Amino acid sequence: MLIPWQQLQTDTLNNLLEDFVTRDGSDNGDETPVNVRIERARRALEKGTAVILFDPSSGQCQLLLKSQVPAEV
C-alpha cells in the first residue's frame, strides 16, 4: 500500500525518514551527515521519485524509488 507522504504529520514523516536513512546497510559507507541524508530523501518524495510503501502484514514501511515499486502495488 502506497502512503502519500503529504498525509503524514510532520513529526511522523521526520521520524520515518530518519529511521530509513539510519537503518543498517542504508548508508553503504556514506559519511554524509544524517540531516543531509534526510533532506535528500524528503526531496525525492517531494519530486515524486520516491514513495513510501507500507506492508500491512509486517507493519513495516519502506522508502523506495518509484521505479522499484512492485507492479502489483
mmCIF file of C-alpha atoms in Angstrom:
data_model
loop_
_atom_site.group_PDB
_atom_site.id
_atom_site.type_symbol
_atom_site.label_atom_id
_atom_site.label_comp_id
_atom_site.label_asym_id
_atom_site.label_seq_id
_atom_site.Cartn_x
_atom_site.Cartn_y
_atom_site.Cartn_z
ATOM 1 C CA MET A 1 0.000 0.000 0.000
ATOM 2 C CA LEU A 2 1.449 3.357 -1.011
ATOM 3 C CA ILE A 3 1.215 6.050 1.653
ATOM 4 C CA PRO A 4 1.053 9.655 0.393
ATOM 5 C CA TRP A 5 3.769 11.485 2.288
ATOM 6 C CA GLN A 6 1.656 14.662 2.303
ATOM 7 C CA GLN A 7 -0.902 12.944 4.542
ATOM 8 C CA LEU A 8 1.613 12.210 7.292
ATOM 9 C CA GLN A 9 2.065 14.549 10.208
ATOM 10 C CA THR A 10 5.391 16.381 10.094
ATOM 11 C CA ASP A 11 6.826 14.544 13.116
ATOM 12 C CA THR A 12 5.748 11.178 11.720
ATOM 13 C CA LEU A 13 7.358 11.885 8.345
ATOM 14 C CA ASN A 14 10.540 13.146 10.011
ATOM 15 C CA ASN A 15 10.761 10.023 12.186
ATOM 16 C CA LEU A 16 10.129 7.752 9.207
ATOM 17 C CA LEU A 17 12.832 9.452 7.125
ATOM 18 C CA GLU A 18 15.315 9.362 9.997
ATOM 19 C CA ASP A 19 14.595 5.679 10.566
ATOM 20 C CA PHE A 20 15.095 4.927 6.890
ATOM 21 C CA VAL A 21 18.405 6.748 6.457
ATOM 22 C CA THR A 22 19.866 5.286 9.674
ATOM 23 C CA ARG A 23 18.881 1.643 9.115
ATOM 24 C CA ASP A 24 21.699 -0.876 8.960
ATOM 25 C CA GLY A 25 23.068 -1.025 5.452
ATOM 26 C CA SER A 26 21.303 2.126 4.286
ATOM 27 C CA ASP A 27 24.413 4.299 4.233
ATOM 28 C CA ASN A 28 26.688 1.955 2.246
ATOM 29 C CA GLY A 29 29.724 3.691 3.729
ATOM 30 C CA ASP A 30 28.297 7.148 3.047
ATOM 31 C CA GLU A 31 29.770 9.613 5.543
ATOM 32 C CA THR A 32 27.165 12.281 4.720
ATOM 33 C CA PRO A 33 25.559 13.683 7.900
ATOM 34 C CA VAL A 34 22.169 12.193 8.800
ATOM 35 C CA ASN A 35 20.336 15.511 8.430
ATOM 36 C CA VAL A 36 21.607 15.842 4.838
ATOM 37 C CA ARG A 37 20.514 12.279 4.008
ATOM 38 C CA ILE A 38 17.072 13.031 5.499
ATOM 39 C CA GLU A 39 16.723 16.133 3.324
ATOM 40 C CA ARG A 40 17.744 14.165 0.224
ATOM 41 C CA ALA A 41 15.065 11.577 0.985
ATOM 42 C CA ARG A 42 12.485 14.307 1.617
ATOM 43 C CA ARG A 43 13.302 15.971 -1.728
ATOM 44 C CA ALA A 44 12.933 12.617 -3.505
ATOM 45 C CA LEU A 45 9.444 12.282 -2.014
ATOM 46 C CA GLU A 46 8.557 15.851 -2.962
ATOM 47 C CA LYS A 47 9.767 15.325 -6.546
ATOM 48 C CA GLY A 48 7.860 12.060 -6.810
ATOM 49 C CA THR A 49 10.946 9.952 -7.485
ATOM 50 C CA ALA A 50 10.499 8.106 -4.180
ATOM 51 C CA VAL A 51 7.434 6.725 -2.426
ATOM 52 C CA ILE A 52 6.508 5.302 0.966
ATOM 53 C CA LEU A 53 5.390 1.688 0.823
ATOM 54 C CA PHE A 54 3.580 0.163 3.819
ATOM 55 C CA ASP A 55 3.273 -3.605 4.219
ATOM 56 C CA PRO A 56 0.202 -4.291 6.419
ATOM 57 C CA SER A 57 1.217 -7.902 7.073
ATOM 58 C CA SER A 58 4.565 -6.930 8.627
ATOM 59 C CA GLY A 59 3.692 -3.395 9.755
ATOM 60 C CA GLN A 60 6.852 -2.139 8.061
ATOM 61 C CA CYS A 61 7.336 0.993 5.976
ATOM 62 C CA GLN A 62 9.911 1.319 3.249
ATOM 63 C CA LEU A 63 11.095 4.249 1.220
ATOM 64 C CA LEU A 64 11.558 3.131 -2.368
ATOM 65 C CA LEU A 65 12.403 4.704 -5.643
ATOM 66 C CA LYS A 66 9.206 4.887 -7.656
ATOM 67 C CA SER A 67 10.807 2.626 -10.270
ATOM 68 C CA GLN A 68 11.302 -0.097 -7.597
ATOM 69 C CA VAL A 69 7.642 -0.364 -6.589
ATOM 70 C CA PRO A 70 6.293 -3.835 -7.413
ATOM 71 C CA ALA A 71 3.779 -3.853 -10.263
ATOM 72 C CA GLU A 72 1.068 -5.387 -8.063
ATOM 73 C CA VAL A 73 1.101 -2.309 -5.811
#
